[in-house]
mmCIF file of C-alpha atoms in Angstrom:
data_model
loop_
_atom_site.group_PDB
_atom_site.id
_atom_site.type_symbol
_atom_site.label_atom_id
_atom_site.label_comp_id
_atom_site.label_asym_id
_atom_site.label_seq_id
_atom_site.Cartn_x
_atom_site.Cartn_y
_atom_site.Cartn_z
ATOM 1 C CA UNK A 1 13.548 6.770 -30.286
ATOM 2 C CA UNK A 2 15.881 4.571 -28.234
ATOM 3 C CA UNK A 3 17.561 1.264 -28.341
ATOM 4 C CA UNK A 4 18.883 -0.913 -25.751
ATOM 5 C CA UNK A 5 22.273 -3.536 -26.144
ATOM 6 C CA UNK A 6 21.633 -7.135 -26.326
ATOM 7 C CA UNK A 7 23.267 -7.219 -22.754
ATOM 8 C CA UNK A 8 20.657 -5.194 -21.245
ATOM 9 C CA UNK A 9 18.002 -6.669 -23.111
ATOM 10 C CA UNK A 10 18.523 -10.107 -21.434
ATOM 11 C CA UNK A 11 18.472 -8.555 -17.855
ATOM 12 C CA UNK A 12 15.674 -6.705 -18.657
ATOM 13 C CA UNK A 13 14.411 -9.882 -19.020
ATOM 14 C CA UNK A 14 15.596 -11.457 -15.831
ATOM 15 C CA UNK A 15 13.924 -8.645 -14.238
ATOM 16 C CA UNK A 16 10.796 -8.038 -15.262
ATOM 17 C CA UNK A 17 7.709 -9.848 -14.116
ATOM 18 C CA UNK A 18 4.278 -10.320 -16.658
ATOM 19 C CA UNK A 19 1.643 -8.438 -14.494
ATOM 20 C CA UNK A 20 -0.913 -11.101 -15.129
ATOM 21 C CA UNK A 21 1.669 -13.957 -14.543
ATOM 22 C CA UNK A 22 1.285 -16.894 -16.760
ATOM 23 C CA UNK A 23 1.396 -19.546 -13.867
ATOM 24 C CA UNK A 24 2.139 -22.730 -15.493
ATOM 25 C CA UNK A 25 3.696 -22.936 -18.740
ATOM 26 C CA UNK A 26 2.595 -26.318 -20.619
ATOM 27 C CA UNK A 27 3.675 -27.907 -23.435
ATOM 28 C CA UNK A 28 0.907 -26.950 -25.828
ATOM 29 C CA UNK A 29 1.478 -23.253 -24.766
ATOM 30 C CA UNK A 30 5.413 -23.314 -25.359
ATOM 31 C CA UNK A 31 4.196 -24.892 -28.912
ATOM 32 C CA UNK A 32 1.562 -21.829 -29.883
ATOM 33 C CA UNK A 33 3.680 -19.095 -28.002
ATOM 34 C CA UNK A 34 7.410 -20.001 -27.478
ATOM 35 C CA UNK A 35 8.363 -22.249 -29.945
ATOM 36 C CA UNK A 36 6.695 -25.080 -32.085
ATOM 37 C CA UNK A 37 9.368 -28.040 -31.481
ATOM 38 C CA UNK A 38 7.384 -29.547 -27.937
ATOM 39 C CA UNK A 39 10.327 -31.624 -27.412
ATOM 40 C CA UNK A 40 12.260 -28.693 -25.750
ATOM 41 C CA UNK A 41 10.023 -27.926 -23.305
ATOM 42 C CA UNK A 42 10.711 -30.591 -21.197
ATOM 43 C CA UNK A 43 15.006 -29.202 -21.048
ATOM 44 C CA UNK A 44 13.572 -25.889 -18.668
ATOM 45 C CA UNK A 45 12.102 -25.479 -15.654
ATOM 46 C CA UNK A 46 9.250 -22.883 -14.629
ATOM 47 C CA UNK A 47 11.114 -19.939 -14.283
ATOM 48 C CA UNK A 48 13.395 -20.383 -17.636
ATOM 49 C CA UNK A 49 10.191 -20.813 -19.303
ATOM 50 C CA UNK A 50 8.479 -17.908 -18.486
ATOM 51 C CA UNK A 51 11.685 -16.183 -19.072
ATOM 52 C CA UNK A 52 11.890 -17.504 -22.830
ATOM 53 C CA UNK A 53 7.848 -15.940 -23.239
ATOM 54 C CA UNK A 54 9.058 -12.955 -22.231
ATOM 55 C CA UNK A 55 11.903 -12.344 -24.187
ATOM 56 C CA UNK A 56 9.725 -13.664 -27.549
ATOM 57 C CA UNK A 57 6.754 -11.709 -26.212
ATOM 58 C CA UNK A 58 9.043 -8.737 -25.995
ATOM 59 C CA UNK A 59 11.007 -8.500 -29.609
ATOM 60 C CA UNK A 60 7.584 -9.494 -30.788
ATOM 61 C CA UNK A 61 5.836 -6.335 -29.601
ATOM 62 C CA UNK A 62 7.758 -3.233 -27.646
ATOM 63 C CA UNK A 63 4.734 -1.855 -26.905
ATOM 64 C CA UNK A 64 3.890 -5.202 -24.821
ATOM 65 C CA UNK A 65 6.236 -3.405 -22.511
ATOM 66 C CA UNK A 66 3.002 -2.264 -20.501
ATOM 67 C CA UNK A 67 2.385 -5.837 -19.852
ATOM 68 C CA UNK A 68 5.364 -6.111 -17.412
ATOM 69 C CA UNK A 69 6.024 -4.603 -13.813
ATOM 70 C CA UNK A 70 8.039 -1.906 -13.070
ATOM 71 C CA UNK A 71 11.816 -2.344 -13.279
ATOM 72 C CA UNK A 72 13.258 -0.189 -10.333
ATOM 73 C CA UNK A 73 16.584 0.189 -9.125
ATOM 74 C CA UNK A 74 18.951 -2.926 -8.688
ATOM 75 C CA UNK A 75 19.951 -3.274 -5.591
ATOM 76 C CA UNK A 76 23.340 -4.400 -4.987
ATOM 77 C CA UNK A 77 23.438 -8.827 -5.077
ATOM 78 C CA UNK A 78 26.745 -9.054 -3.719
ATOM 79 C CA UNK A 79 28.160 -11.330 -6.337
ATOM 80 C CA UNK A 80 30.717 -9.336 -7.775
ATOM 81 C CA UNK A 81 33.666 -6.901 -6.607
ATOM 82 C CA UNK A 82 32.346 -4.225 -8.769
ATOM 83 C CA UNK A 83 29.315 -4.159 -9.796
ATOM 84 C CA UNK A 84 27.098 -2.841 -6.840
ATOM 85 C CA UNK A 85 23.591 -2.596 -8.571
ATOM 86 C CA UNK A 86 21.675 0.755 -10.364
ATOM 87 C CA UNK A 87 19.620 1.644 -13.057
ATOM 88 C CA UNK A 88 19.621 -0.501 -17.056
ATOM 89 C CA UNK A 89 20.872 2.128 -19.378
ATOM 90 C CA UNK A 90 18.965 2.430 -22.694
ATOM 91 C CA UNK A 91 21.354 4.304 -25.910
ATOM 92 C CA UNK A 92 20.599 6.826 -28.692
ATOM 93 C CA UNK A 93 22.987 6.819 -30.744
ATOM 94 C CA UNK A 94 24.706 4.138 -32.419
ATOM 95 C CA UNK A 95 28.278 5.374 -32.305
ATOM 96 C CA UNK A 96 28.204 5.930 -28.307
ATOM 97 C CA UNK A 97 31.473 5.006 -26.510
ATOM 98 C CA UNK A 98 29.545 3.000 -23.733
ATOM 99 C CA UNK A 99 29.074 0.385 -26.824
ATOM 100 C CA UNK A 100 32.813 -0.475 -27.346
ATOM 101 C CA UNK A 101 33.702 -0.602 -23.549
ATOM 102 C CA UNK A 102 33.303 -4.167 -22.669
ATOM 103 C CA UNK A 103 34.785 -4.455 -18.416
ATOM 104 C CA UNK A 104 35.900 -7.081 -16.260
ATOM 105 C CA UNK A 105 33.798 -7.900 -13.221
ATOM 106 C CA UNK A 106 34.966 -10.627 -10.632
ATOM 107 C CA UNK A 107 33.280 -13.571 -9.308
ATOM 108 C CA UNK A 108 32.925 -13.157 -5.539
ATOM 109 C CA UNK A 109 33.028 -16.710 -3.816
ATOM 110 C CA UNK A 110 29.532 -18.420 -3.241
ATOM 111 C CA UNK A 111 31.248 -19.244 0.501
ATOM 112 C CA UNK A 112 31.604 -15.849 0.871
ATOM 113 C CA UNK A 113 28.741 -14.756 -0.092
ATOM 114 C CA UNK A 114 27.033 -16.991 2.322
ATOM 115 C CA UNK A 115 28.470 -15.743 5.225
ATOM 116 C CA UNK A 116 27.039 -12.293 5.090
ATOM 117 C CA UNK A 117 27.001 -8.657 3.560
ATOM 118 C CA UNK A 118 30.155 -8.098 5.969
ATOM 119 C CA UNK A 119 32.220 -10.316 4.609
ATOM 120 C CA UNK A 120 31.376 -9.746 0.973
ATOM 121 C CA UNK A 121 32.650 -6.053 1.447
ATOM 122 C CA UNK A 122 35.598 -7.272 3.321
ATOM 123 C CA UNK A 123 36.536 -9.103 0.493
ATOM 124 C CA UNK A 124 35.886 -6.558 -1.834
ATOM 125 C CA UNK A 125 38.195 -4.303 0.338
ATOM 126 C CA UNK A 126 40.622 -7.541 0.268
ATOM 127 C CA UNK A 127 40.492 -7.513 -3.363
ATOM 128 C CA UNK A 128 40.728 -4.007 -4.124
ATOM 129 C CA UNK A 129 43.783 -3.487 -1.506
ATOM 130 C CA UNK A 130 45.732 -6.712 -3.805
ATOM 131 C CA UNK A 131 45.183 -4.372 -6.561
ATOM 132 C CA UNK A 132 43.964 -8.040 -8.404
ATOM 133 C CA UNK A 133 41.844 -6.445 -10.980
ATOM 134 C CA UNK A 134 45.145 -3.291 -12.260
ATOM 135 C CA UNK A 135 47.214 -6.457 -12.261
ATOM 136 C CA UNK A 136 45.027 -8.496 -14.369
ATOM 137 C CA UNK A 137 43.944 -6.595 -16.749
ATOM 138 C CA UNK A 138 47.765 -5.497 -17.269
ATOM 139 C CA UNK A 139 48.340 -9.738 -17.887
ATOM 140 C CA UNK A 140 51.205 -9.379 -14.824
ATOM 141 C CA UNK A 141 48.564 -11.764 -13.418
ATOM 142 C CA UNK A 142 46.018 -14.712 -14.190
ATOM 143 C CA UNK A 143 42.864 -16.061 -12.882
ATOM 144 C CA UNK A 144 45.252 -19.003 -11.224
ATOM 145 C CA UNK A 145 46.768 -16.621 -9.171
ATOM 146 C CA UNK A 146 44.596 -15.010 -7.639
ATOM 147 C CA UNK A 147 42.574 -18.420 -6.680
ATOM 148 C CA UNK A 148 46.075 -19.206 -5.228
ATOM 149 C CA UNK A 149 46.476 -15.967 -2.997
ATOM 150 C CA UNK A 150 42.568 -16.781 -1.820
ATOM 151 C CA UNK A 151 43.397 -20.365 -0.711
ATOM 152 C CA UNK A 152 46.809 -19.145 0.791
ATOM 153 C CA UNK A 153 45.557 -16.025 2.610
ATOM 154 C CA UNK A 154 42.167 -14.715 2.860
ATOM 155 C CA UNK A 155 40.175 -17.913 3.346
ATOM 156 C CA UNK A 156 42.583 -18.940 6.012
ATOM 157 C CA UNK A 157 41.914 -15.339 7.788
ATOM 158 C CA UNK A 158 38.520 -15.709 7.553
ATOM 159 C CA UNK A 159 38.732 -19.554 8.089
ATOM 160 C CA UNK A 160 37.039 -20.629 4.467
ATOM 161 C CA UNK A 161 36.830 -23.754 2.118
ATOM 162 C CA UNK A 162 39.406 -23.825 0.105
ATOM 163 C CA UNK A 163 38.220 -23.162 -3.992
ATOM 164 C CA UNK A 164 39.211 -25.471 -6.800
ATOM 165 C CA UNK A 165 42.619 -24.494 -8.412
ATOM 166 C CA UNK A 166 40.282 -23.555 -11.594
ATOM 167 C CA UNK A 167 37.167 -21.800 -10.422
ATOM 168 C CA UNK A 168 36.846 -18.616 -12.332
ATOM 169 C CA UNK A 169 37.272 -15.782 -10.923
ATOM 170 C CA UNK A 170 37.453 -12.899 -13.369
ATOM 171 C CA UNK A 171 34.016 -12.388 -15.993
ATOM 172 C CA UNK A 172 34.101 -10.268 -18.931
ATOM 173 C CA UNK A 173 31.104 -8.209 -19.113
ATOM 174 C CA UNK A 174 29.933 -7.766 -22.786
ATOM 175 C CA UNK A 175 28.077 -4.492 -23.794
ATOM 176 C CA UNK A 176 27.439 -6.296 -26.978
ATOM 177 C CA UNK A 177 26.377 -2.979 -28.513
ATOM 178 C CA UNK A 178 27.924 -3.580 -31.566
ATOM 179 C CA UNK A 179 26.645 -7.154 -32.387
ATOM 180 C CA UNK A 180 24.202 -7.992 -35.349
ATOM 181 C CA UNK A 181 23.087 -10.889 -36.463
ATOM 182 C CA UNK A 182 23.674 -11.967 -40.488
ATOM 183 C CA UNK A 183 20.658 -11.190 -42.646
ATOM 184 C CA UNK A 184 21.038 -14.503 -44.390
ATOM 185 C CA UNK A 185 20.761 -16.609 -40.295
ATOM 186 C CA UNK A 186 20.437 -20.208 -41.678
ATOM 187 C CA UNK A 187 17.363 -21.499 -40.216
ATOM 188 C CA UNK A 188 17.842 -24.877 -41.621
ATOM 189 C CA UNK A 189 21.283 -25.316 -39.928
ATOM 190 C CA UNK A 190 19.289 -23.754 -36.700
ATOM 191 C CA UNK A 191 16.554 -26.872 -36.558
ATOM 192 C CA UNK A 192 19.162 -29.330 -37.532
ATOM 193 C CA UNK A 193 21.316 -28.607 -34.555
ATOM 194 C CA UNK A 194 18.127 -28.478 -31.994
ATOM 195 C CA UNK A 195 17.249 -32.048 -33.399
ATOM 196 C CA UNK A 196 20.620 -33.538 -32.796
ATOM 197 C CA UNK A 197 20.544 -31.522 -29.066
ATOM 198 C CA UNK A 198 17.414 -33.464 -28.431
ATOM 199 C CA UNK A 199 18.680 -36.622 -29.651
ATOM 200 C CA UNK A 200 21.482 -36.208 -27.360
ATOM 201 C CA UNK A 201 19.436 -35.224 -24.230
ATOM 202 C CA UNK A 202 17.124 -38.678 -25.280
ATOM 203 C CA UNK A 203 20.280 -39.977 -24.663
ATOM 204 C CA UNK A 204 21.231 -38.666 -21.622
ATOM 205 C CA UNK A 205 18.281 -38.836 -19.869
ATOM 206 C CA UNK A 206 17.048 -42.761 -20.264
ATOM 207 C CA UNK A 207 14.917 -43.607 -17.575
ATOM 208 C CA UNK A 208 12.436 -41.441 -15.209
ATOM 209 C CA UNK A 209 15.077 -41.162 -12.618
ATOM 210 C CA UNK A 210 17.572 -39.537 -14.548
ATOM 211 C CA UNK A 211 14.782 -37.206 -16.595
ATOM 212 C CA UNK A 212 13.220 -36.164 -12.816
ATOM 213 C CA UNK A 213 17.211 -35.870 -11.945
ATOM 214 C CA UNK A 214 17.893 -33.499 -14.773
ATOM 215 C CA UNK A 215 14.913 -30.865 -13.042
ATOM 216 C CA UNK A 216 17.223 -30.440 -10.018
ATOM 217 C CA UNK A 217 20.122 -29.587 -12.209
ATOM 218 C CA UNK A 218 20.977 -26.209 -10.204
ATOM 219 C CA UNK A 219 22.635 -28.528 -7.583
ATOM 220 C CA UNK A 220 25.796 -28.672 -9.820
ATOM 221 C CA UNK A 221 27.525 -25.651 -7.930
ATOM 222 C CA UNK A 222 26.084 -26.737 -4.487
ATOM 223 C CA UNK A 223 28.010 -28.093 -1.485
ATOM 224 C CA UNK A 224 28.102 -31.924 -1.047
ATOM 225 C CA UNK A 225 26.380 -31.618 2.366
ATOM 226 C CA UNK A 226 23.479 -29.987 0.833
ATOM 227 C CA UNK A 227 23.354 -32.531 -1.958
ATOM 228 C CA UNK A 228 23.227 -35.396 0.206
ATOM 229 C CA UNK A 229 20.336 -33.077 2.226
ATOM 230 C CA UNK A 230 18.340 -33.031 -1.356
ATOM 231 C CA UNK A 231 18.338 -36.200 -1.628
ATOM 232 C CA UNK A 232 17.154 -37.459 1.297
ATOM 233 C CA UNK A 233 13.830 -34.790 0.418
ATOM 234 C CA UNK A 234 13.525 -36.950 -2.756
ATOM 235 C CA UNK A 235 13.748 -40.003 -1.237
ATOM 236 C CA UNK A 236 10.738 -39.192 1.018
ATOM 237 C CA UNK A 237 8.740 -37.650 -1.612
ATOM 238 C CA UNK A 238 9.889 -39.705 -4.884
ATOM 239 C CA UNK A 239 10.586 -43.042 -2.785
ATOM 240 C CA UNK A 240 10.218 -44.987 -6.178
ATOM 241 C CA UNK A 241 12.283 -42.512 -8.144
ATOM 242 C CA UNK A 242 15.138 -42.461 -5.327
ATOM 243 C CA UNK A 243 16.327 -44.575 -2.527
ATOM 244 C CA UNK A 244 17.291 -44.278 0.503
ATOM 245 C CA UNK A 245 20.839 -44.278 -0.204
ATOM 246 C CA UNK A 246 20.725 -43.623 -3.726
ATOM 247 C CA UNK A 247 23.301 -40.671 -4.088
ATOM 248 C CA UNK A 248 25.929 -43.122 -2.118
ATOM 249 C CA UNK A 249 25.849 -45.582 -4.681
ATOM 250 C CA UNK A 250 25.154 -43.275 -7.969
ATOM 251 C CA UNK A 251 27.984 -40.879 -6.627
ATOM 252 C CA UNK A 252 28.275 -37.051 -5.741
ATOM 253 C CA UNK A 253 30.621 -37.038 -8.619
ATOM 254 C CA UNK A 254 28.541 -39.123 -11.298
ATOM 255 C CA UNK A 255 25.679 -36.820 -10.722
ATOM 256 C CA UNK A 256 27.718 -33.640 -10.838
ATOM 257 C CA UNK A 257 28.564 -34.622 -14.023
ATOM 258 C CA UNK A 258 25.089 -35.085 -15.243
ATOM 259 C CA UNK A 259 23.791 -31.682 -14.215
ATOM 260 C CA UNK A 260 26.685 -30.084 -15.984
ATOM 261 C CA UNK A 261 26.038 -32.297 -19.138
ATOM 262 C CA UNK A 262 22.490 -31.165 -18.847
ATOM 263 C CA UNK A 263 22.877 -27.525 -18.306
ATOM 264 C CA UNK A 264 25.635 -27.284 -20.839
ATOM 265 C CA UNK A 265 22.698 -28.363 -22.860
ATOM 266 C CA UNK A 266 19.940 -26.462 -21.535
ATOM 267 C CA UNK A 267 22.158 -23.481 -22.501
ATOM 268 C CA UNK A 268 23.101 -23.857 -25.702
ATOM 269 C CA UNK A 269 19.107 -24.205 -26.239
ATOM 270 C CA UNK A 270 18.123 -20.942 -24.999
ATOM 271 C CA UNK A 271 20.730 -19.322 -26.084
ATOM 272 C CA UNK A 272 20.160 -20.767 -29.682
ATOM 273 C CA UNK A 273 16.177 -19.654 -29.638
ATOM 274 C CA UNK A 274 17.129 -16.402 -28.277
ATOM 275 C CA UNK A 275 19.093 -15.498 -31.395
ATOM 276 C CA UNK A 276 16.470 -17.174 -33.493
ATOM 277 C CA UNK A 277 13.957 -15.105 -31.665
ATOM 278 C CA UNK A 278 16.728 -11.521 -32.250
ATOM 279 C CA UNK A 279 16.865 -12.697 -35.889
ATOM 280 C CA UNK A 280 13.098 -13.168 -36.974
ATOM 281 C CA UNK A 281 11.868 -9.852 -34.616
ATOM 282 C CA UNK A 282 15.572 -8.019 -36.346
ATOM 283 C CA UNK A 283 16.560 -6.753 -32.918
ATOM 284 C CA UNK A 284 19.376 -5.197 -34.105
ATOM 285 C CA UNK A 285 16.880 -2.308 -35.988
ATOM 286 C CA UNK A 286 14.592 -2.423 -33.356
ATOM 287 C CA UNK A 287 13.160 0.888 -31.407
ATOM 288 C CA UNK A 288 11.902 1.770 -28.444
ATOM 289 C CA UNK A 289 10.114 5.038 -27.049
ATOM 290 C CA UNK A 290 12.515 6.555 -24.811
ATOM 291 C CA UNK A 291 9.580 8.077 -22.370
ATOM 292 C CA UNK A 292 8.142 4.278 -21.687
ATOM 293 C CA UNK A 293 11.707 3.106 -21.159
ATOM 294 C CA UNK A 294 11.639 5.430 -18.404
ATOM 295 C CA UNK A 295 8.533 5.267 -16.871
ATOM 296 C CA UNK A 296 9.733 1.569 -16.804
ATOM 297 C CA UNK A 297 12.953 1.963 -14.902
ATOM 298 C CA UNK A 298 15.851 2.537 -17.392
ATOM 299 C CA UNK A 299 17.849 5.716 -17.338
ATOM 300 C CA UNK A 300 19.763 7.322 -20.117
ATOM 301 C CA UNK A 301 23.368 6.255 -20.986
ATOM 302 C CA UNK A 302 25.332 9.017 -19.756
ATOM 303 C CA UNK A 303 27.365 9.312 -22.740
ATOM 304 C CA UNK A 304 24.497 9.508 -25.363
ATOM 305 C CA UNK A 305 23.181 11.915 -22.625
ATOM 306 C CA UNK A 306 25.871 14.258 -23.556
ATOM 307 C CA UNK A 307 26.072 14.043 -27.070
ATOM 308 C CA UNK A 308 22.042 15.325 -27.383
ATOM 309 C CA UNK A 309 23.064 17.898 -24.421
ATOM 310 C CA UNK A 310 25.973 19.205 -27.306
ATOM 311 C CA UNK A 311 23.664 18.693 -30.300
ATOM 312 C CA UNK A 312 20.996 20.561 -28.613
ATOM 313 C CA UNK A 313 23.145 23.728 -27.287
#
């Protein structure tokens, strides 16, 4: 038998598709098959739903597995400096290596990444040639400077926006093989907190306006140019949600603030019912069969690989 890391679990999730696609999740079916609190459904949108069934559907039954589409080969998304795509790795034995050997990837600019695959491996050749990430991880460097040598140098080769002094550029990549979850998870504490989250969002969100605002939430981390675009789509369709000039007056700022209020909140949800969901299926006993792991897409961890090549010889 096999078992996966709570890392790969949740982009095994992002990946994989239901074959017989649940189109529209409602509210009575996130009651009966996500979670029984109906107040919650309202904090995701389509796709974060689904995602939640999945993951529940998943702990719930491996062998629902066969429900899902293949999971081939990532290809590379051009996000990071490092991490160029490839196969999920499943384990088999608990005292691997791979579990203790959290990296550092690095954040490539969303500018950047807009231009084109060119530039993305430009930078990566940029970033690799500073010798940022030996420097970092050695703490002769921080995340500050290397936003500062951006801004000075290679957006002004390449003729960029300049980022904020505090975007992030380094992200620690957790194998979390060697997290469990206490046997004694306090369920009570668990509701309490999702109460006083909803209470909060109730709070947050007074008015249709703001409640239809919070569903477009992913334009936190977009370009003011393409917020002021949005808008001007919800005027025309939502003229009685949204004026004409409704952004001008509520402010590019205000609403920035709202979204990341929001999705602060959204997050701490779904992260909250995904270790409720790890704690009731026990996730960290759970097994898989290593030949439908890879007739689904996963490889071996290279490591545990050699360990039953040694025990075997």
């Amino acid at each position: 038998m096999a078992f996966v890391t709570k890392s790969v679990f949740h982009k095994l999730i992002t990946y994989i598709k239901l074959k017989n696609d649940v189109e529209f999740i409602s509210r009575p079916f996130f009651e009966e098959n996500i979670y029984h609190k109906g107040q919650l459904h309202k904090f995701f949108n389509q796709y974060e739903l689904k995602r939640l069934y999945a993951y529940k559907l998943l702990l719930e039954d491996q062998d629902s597995l066969s429900y899902f589409t293949f999971n081939e080969k990532k290809e590379d998304d051009y996000k990071f400096v490092f991490y160029k795509g490839g196969y999920l790795k499943y384990h088999l034995y608990k005292d691997c290596q791979a579990l203790n050997s959290n990296f550092k990837d690095y954040h490539i600019p969303y500018e950047v990444q807009e231009r084109g695959k060119e530039l993305v491996n430009t930078y990566r050749g940029w970033f690799k040639t500073m010798k940022f990430k030996e420097k970092f991880e050695r703490g002769e460097i921080d995340n500050f400077h290397i936003v500062n040598k951006y801004n000075n140098l290679f957006r002004k080769t390449h003729n960029l926006d300049k980022l904020n002094i505090d975007y992030t550029i380094a992200k620690e990549v957790l194998q979390s093989g060697k997290e469990y979850i206490d046997k004694d998870y306090d369920v009570k504490m668990f509701e309490d907190k999702l109460e006083q989250i909803i209470s909060y969002r109730n709070s947050l969100c007074q008015g249709e306006t703001l409640k239809f605002l919070a569903k477009v939430n992913y334009l936190r981390d977009k370009h003011d140019l393409e917020i002021i675009s949005k808008f001007k789509e919800l005027h025309e369709e939502h003229p009685r949600l949204f004026s004409s000039d409704f952004i001008k007056n509520y402010g590019i700022s205000n609403a920035k603030t709202f979204w990341n209020q929001h999705y602060s909140l959204k997050t701490r949800v779904s992260t909250m019912l995904e270790e409720y969901f790890r704690w009731t299926f026990q996730f960290h006993n759970m097994n898989f069969d290593k030949l439908q792991l890879e007739d689904f897409g996963l490889r071996c961890c290279k490591f545990c690989s050699n360990i039953q090549q040694i025990k075997e010889n």
